[in-house]
Coordinates of C-alpha atoms in Angstrom, one line a residue:
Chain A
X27 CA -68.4 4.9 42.2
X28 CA -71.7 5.7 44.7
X29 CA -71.7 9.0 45.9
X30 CA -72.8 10.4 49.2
X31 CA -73.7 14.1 48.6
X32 CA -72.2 16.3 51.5
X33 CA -73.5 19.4 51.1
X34 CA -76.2 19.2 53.9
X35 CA -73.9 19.6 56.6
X36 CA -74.6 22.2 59.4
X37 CA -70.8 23.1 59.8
X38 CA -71.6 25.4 56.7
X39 CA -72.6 28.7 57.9
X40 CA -75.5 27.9 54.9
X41 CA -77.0 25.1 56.3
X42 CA -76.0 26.4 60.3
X43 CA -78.9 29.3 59.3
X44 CA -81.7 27.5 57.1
X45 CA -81.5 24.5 60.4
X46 CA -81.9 27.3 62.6
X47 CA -84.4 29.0 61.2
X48 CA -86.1 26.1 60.1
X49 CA -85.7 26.9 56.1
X50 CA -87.6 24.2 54.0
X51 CA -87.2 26.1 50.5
X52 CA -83.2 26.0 51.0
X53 CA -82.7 23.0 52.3
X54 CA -84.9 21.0 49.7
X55 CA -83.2 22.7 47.0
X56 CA -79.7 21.3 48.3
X57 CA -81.5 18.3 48.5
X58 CA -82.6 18.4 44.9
X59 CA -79.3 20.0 43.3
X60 CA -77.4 17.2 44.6
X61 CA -79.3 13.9 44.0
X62 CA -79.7 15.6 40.1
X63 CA -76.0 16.0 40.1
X64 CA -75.9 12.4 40.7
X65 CA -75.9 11.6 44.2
X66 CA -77.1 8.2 45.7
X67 CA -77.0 9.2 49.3
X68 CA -77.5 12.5 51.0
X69 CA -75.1 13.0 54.2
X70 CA -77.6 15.2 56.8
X71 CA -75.0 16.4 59.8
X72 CA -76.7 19.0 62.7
X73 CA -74.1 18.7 65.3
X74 CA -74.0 22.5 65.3
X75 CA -75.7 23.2 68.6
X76 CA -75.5 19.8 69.9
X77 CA -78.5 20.4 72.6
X78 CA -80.3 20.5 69.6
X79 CA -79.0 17.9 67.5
X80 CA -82.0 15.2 67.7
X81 CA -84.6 17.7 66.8
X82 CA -82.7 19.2 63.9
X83 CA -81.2 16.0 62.7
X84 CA -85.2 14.9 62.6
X85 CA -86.5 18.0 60.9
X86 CA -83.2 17.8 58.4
X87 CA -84.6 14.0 57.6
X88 CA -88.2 14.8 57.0
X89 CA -87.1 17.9 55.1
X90 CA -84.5 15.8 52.7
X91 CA -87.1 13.1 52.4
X92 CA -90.3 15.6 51.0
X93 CA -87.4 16.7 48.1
X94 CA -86.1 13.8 47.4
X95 CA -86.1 10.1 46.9
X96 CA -83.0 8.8 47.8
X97 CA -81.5 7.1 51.1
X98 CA -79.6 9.4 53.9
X99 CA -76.5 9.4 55.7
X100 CA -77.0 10.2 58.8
X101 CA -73.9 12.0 60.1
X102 CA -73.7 11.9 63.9
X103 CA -71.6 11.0 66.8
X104 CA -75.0 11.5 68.8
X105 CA -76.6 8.2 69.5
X106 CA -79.6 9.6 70.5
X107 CA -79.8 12.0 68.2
X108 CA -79.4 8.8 65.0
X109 CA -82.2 6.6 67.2
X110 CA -84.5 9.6 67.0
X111 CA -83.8 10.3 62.6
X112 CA -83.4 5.9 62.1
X113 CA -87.2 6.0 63.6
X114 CA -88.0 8.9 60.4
X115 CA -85.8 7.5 57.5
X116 CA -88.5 6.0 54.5
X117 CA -85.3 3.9 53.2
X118 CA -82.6 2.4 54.9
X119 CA -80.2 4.5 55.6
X120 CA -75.9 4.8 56.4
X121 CA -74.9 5.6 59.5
X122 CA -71.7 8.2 59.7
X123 CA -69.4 6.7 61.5
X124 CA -68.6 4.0 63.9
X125 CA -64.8 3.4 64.4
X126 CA -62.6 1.3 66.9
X127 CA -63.3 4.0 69.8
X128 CA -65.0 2.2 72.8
X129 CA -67.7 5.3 73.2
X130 CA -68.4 4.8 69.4
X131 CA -68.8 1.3 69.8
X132 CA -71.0 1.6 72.8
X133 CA -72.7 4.1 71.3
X134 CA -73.4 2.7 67.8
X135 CA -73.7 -0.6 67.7
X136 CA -76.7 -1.0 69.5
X137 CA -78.6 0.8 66.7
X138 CA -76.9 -1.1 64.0
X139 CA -77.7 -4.2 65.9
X140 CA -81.6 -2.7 66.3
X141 CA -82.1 -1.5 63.0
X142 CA -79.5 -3.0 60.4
X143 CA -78.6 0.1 58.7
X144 CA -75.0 -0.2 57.0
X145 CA -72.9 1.7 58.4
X146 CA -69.4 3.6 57.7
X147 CA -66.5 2.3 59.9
X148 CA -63.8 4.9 60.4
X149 CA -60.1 2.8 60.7
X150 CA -59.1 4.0 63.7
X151 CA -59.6 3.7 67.5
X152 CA -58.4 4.8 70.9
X153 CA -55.0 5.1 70.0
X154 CA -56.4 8.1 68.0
X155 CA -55.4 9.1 64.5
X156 CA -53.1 5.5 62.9
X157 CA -50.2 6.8 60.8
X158 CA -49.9 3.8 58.2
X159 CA -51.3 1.2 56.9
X160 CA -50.8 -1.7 59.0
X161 CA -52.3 0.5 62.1
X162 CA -55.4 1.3 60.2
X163 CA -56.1 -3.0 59.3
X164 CA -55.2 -3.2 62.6
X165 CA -57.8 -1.0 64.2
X166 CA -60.3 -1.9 61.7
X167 CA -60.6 -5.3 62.4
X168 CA -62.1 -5.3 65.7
X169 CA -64.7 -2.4 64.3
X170 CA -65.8 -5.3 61.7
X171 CA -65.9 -8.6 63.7
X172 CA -68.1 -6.5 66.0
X173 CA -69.6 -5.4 63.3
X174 CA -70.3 -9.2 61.7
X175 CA -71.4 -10.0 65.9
X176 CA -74.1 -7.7 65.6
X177 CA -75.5 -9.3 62.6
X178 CA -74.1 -6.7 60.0
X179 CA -72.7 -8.5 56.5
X180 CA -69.7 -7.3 55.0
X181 CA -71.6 -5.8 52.2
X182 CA -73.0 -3.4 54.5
X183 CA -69.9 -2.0 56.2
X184 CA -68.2 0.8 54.6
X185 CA -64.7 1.0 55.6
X186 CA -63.5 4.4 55.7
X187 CA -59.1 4.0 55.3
X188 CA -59.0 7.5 57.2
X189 CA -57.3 10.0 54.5
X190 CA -55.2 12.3 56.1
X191 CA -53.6 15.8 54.6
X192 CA -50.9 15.3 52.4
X193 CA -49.5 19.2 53.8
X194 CA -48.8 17.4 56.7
X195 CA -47.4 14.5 55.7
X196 CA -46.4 13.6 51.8
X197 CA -46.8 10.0 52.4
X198 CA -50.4 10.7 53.3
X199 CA -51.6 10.2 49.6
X200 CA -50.1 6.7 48.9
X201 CA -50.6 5.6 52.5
X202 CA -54.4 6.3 51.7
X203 CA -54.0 4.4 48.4
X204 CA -52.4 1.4 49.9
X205 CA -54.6 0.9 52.8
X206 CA -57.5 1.0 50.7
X207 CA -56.1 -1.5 48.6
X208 CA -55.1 -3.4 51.9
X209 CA -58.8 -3.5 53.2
X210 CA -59.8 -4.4 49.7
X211 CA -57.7 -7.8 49.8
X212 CA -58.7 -8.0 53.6
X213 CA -62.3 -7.4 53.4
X214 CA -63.6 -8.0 49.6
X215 CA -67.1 -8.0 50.5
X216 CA -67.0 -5.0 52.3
X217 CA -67.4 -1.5 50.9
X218 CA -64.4 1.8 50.6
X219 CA -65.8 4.8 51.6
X220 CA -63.7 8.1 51.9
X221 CA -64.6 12.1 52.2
X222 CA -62.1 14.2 50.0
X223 CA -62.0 17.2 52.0
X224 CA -59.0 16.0 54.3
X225 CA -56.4 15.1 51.4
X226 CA -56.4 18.7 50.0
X227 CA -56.5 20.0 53.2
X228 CA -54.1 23.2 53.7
X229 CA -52.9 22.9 49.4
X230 CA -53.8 25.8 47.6
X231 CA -56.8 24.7 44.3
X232 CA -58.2 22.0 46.8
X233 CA -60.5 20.6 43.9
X234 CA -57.1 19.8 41.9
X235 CA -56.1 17.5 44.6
X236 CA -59.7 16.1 45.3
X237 CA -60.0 15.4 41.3
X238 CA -56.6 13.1 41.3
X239 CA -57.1 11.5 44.2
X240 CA -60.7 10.7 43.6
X241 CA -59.0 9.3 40.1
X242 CA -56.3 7.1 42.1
X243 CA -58.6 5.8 44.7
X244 CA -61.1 4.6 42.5
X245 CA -58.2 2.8 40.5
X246 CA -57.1 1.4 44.3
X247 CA -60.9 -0.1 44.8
X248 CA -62.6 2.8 46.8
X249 CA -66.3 2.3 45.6
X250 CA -67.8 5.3 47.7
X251 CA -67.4 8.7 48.0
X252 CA -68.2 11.4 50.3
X253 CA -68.3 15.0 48.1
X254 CA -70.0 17.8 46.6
X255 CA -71.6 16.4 44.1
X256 CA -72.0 20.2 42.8
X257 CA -68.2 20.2 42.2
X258 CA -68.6 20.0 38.4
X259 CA -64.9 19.3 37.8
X260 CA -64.6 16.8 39.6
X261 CA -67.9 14.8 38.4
X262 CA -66.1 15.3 35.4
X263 CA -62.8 13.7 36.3
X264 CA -64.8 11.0 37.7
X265 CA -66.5 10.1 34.6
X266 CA -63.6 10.4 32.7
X267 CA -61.6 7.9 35.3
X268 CA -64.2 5.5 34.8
X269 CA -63.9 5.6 31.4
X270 CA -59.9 4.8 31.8
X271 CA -60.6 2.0 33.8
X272 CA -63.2 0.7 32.0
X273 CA -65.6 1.1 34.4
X274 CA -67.9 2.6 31.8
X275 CA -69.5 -0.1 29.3
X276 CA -69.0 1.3 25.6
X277 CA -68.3 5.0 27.4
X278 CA -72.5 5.0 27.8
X279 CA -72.1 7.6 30.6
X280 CA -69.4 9.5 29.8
X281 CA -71.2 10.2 26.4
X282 CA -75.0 10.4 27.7
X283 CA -73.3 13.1 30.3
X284 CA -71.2 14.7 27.2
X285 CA -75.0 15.0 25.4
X286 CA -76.3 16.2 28.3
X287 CA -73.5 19.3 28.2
X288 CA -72.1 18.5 31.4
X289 CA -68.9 18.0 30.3
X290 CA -68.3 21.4 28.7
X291 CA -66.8 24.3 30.4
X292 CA -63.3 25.9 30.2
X293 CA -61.3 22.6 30.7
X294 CA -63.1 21.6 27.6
X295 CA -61.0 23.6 25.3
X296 CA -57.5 24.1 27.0
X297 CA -56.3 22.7 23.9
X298 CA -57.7 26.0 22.1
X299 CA -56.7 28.7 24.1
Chain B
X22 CA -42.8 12.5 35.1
X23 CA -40.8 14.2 32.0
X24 CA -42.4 15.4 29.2
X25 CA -41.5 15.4 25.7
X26 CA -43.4 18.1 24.0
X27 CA -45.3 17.0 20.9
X28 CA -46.4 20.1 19.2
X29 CA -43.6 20.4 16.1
X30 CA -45.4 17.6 14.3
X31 CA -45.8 18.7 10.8
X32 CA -49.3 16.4 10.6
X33 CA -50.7 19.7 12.1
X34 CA -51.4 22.4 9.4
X35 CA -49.8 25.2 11.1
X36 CA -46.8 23.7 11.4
X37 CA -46.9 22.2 8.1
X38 CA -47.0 25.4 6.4
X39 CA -44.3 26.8 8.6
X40 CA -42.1 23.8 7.6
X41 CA -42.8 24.6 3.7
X42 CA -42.5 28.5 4.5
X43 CA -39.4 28.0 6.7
X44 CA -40.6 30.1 9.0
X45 CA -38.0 30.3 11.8
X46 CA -39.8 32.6 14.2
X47 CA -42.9 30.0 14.2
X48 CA -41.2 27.2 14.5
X49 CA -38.7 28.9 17.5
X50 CA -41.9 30.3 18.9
X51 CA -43.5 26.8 19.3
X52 CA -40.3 25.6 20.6
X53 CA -40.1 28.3 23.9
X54 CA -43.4 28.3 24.7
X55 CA -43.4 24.4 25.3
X56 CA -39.7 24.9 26.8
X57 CA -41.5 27.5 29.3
X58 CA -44.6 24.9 29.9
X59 CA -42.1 22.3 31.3
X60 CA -40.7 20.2 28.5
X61 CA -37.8 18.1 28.7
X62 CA -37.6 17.1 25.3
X63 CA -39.2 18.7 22.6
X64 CA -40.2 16.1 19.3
X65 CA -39.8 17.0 15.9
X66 CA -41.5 15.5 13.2
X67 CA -40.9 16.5 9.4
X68 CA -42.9 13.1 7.5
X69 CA -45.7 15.6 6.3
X70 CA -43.6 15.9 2.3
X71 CA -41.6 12.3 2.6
X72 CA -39.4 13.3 -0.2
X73 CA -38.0 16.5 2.0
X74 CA -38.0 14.8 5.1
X75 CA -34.6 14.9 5.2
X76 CA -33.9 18.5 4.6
X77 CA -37.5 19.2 6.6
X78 CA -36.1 17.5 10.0
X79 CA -32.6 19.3 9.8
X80 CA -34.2 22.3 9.2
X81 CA -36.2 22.0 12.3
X82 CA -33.4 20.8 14.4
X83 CA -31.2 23.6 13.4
X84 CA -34.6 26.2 13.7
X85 CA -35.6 24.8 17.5
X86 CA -32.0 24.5 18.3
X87 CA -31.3 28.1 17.6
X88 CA -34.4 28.7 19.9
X89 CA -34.2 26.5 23.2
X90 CA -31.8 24.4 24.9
X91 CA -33.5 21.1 25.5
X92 CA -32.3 17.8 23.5
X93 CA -34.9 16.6 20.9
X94 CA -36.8 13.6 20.1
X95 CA -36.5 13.3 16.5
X96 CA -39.5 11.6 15.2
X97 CA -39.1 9.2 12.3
X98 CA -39.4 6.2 10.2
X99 CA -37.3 7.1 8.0
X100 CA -33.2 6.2 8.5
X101 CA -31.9 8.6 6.3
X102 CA -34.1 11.9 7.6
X103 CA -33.0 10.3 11.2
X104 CA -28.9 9.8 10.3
X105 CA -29.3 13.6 8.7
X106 CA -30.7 14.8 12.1
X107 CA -28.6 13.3 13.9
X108 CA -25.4 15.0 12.4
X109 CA -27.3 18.3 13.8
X110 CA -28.1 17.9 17.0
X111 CA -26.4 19.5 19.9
X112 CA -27.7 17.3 22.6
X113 CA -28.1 13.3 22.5
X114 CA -31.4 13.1 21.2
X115 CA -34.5 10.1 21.6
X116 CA -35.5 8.0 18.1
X117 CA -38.8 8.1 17.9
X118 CA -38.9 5.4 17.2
X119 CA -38.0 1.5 16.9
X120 CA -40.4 -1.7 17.4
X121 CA -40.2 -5.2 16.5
X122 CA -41.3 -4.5 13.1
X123 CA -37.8 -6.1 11.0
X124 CA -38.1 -3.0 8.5
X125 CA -37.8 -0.7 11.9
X126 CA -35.2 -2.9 13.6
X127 CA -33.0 -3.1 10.3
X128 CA -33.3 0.6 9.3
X129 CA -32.9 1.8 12.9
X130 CA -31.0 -0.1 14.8
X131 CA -27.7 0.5 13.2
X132 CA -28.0 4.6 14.1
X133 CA -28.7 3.7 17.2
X134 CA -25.7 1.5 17.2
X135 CA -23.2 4.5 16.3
X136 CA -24.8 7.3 17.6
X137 CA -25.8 5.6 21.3
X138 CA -29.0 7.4 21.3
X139 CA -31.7 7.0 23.3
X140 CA -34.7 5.3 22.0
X141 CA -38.9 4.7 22.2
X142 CA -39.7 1.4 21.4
X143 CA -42.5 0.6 20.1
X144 CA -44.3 -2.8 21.8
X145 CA -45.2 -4.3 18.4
X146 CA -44.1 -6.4 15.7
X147 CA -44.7 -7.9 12.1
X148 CA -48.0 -9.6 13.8
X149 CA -49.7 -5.9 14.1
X150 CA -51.2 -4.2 17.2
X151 CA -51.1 -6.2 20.0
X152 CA -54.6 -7.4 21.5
X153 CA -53.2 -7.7 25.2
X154 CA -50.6 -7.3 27.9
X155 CA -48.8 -10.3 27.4
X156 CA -48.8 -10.0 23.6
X157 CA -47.2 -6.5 24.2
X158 CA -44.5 -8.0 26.3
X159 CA -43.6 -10.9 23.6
X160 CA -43.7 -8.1 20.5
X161 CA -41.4 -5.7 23.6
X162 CA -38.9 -8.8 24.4
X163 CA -36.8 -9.4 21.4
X164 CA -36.5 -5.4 20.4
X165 CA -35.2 -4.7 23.9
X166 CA -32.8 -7.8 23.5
X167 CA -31.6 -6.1 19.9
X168 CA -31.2 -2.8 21.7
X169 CA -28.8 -4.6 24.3
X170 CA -26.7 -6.3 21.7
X171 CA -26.8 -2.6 19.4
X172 CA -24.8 -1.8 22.9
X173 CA -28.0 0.5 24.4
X174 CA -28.0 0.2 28.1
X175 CA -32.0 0.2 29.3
X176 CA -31.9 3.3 30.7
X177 CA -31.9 4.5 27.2
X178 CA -34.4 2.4 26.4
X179 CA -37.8 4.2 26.5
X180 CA -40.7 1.6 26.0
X181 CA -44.0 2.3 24.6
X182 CA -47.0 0.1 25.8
X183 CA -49.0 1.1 22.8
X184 CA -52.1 2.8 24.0
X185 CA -55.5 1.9 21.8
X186 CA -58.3 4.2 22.0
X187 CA -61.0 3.4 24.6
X188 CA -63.9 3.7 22.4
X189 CA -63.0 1.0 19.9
X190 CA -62.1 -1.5 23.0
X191 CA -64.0 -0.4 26.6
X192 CA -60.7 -2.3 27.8
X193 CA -57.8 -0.2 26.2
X194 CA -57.3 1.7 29.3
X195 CA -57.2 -0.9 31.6
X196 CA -54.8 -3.0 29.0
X197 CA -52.5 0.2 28.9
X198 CA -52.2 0.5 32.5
X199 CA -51.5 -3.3 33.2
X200 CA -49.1 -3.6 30.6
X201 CA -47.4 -0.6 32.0
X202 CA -47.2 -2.0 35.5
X203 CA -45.8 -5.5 33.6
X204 CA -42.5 -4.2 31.7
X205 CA -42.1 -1.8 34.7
X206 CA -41.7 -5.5 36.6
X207 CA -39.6 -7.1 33.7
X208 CA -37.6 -4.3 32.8
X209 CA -36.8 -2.3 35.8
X210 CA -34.3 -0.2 34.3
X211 CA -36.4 1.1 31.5
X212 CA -38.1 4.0 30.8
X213 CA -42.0 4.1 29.9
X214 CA -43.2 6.7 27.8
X215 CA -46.1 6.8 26.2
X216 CA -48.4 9.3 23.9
X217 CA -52.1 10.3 25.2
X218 CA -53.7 11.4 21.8
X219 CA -54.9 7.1 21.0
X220 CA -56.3 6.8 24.3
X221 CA -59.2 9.5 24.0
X222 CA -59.0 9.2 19.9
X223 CA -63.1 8.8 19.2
X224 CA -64.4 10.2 22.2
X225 CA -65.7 14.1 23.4
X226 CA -64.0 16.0 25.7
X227 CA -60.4 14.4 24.8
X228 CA -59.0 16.2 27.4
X229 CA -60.5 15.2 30.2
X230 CA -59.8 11.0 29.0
X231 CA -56.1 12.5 28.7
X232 CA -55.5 14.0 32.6
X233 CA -57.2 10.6 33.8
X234 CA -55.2 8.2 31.6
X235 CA -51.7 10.5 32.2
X236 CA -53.1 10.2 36.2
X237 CA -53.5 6.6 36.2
X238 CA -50.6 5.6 33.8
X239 CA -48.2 7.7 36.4
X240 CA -49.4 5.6 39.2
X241 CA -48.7 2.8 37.1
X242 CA -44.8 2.9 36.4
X243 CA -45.1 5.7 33.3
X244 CA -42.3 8.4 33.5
X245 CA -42.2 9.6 30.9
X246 CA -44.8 11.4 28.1
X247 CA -45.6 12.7 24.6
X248 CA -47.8 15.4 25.2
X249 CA -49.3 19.2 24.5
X250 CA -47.4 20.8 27.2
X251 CA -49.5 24.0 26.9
X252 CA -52.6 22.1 27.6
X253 CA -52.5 23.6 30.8
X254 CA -55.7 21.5 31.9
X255 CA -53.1 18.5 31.7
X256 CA -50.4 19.9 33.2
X257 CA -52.4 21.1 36.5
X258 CA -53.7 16.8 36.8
X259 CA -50.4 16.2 36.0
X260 CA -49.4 18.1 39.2
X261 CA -51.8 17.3 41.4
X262 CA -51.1 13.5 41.1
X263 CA -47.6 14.1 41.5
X264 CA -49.0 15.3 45.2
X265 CA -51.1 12.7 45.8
X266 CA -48.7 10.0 45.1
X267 CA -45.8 11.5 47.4
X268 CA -43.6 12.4 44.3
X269 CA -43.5 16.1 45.1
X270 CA -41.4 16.4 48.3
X271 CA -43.4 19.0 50.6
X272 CA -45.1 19.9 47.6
X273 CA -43.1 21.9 46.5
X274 CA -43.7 22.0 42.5
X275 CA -47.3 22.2 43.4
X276 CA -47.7 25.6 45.5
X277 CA -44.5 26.8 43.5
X278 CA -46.9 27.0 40.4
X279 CA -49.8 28.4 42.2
X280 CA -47.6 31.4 43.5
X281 CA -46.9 31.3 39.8
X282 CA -50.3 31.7 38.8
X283 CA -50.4 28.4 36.5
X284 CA -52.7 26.1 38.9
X285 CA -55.7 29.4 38.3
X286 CA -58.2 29.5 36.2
X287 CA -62.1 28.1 35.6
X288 CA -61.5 24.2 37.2
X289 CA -60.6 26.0 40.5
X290 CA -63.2 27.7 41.5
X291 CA -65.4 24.5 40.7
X292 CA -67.1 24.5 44.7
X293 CA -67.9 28.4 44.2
X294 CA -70.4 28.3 41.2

């Protein structure tokens, strides 16, 4: 499983004050805290004050980039604001989100089609929010045969199966699972991407929630997620599921991250309370 | 999923000693406190002195009887402990348990055909430990056909995939999961039950190989497991996936054990360190 490290997000009254006041010190420590706790992306979002949103999306990207080394997500609805950070970015970057909307599709796929950054596609469109399965295929597919049009492979595309809460709706969990298993079948070459934060949404321990669903999806054949990477728990749960799945060649990581004593901590020893 | 509770095993020391001591409020103790933590059927397992076994297992029967109301799973090889055990018990119990192993079939198969009890069946044979999903469902085949003809409906029938532990084969897991998924096909009426202590056998951390395997395995047709019910780590994955796969109408279980304060503790507060 790749991870794209959330944290960086202005929507966080955190982040909303270090953009603001322009805070290098905090934000490259974010930046650093999560690539070390594994992330392969880092999601940058400044849609706070949207007047704003190209300049502080541009300083979030040059700030990321002096910390760390790996490529961003650039999390934006803006399309001027993600021309302005594309023309920064050292590596190629994700872009966070197109979907089957027509403004998105306007909006986005001339920069995909400019600068070939992969991209996630959210499976859903004007209809607004799909309530199964079959409506999410069906509003993806349009999003990636535009997608293909504009010279973008498969491999690039990250198909996002839309994960609603499961306080809203108990189906919402197994509708999840099956559609990514649908796009899997539909789309092999393409990648699953998904955010956690929706699933848990209104349930009391949230991170409980997160952890088996994170477990199930990957199981299902989502290869990407959206997280904090400085949940420790469920870093754990994900190594562990790998391990189940064998996903994890002769447990290397599981035990190179056991040696490294980030496994420990209080789950550790339920068995000795 | 159901849970038979596995801690009354005499291979542990404590309970070994209480077994030699007879010492009731131990033993009863045990018994409520893995009642309270959600088990359905509590085992019972005497084999540590094979020449008391007999008198060992009716002592516990009587001893957990005396303490909580659940039926047991009476966990032997041995006819004659089993036949004794049998005479005591208050509630139809589970054999733990047959195979396709002739010594097995010949010296359990005839208590199961005059006491109708349920039983776990083992998915091996004379051949050994099976290698692979379909070797599991050829050792499976002929043991549930004997069941049948003892007059056991499946229902009672309670198969055991066989789980291997993960770090002798990278593939165990996976093997578990699809051989579950395989006599959930071929035997719809069934039961699947399974231990978690082989998966994570060899590996740090056991715990945390346990909640994913339990996670996974429930996806995958298992209803039914031998467990630590007072691993509490366990039993909050164990709820959480219920959620996640829509088995836990308007989550119901879930935020009733969070008003009862049994989803707290370290692993929640996970985003807050």
């Amino acid at each position: 499983m790749k991870i794209i490290g959330e944290r960086i997000n202005d929507s966080r009254a955190q982040v909303k004050r270090a953009v603001s006041e322009r805070d290098v010190a905090f934000i490259r420590r974010l930046a650093q805290r999560q690539v070390e706790a594994g992330a392969d992306w880092l999601d940058v979002s400044a849609g706070a004050s949207p007047q704003q949103e190209p300049d502080d999306l541009v300083w979030l990207v040059q700030t990321v980039q002096e910390a760390v080394d790996v490529p961003l997500c650039l999390d934006s609805a803006n399309p001027r604001a993600l021309a302005a950070a594309i023309k920064e970015v050292r590596q190629t970057p994700l872009i966070n989100s197109i979907s089957g909307e027509q403004m998105r599709l306007d909006g986005i796929l001339p920069l995909v089609r400019e600068s070939g950054c992969g991209v996630i596609a959210l499976a859903m469109d004007d209809k607004g929010v799909p309530s199964g399965v079959e409506d999410r295929l069906t509003a993806i597919r349009p999003v990636v045969d535009e997608l293909r049009r504009a010279g973008l492979p498969d491999e690039r595309v990250f198909v996002d199966p839309l994960v609603m809460a499961i306080a809203a709706n108990t189906e919402s969990g197994q509708i999840a699972l099956d559609a990514i298993r649908a796009v899997r079948a539909e789309f092999p070459d393409a990648h699953l991407c998904s955010g956690l934060s929706n699933i848990s949404f209104g349930l009391p321990v949230r991170t409980l929630i997160n952890r088996a669903f994170l477990t199930l999806a990957l199981a299902a054949g989502l290869d990407t997620a959206i997280l904090d990477p400085l949940d420790r728990e469920l870093r754990k749960a994900l190594l562990a599921a790998e391990v189940v799945l064998g996903r994890d060649r002769y447990c290397l990581n599981y035990t190179r991250a056991y040696r490294a004593g980030e496994l420990n901590g209080p789950g550790a020893k339920a068995r000795h309370k």
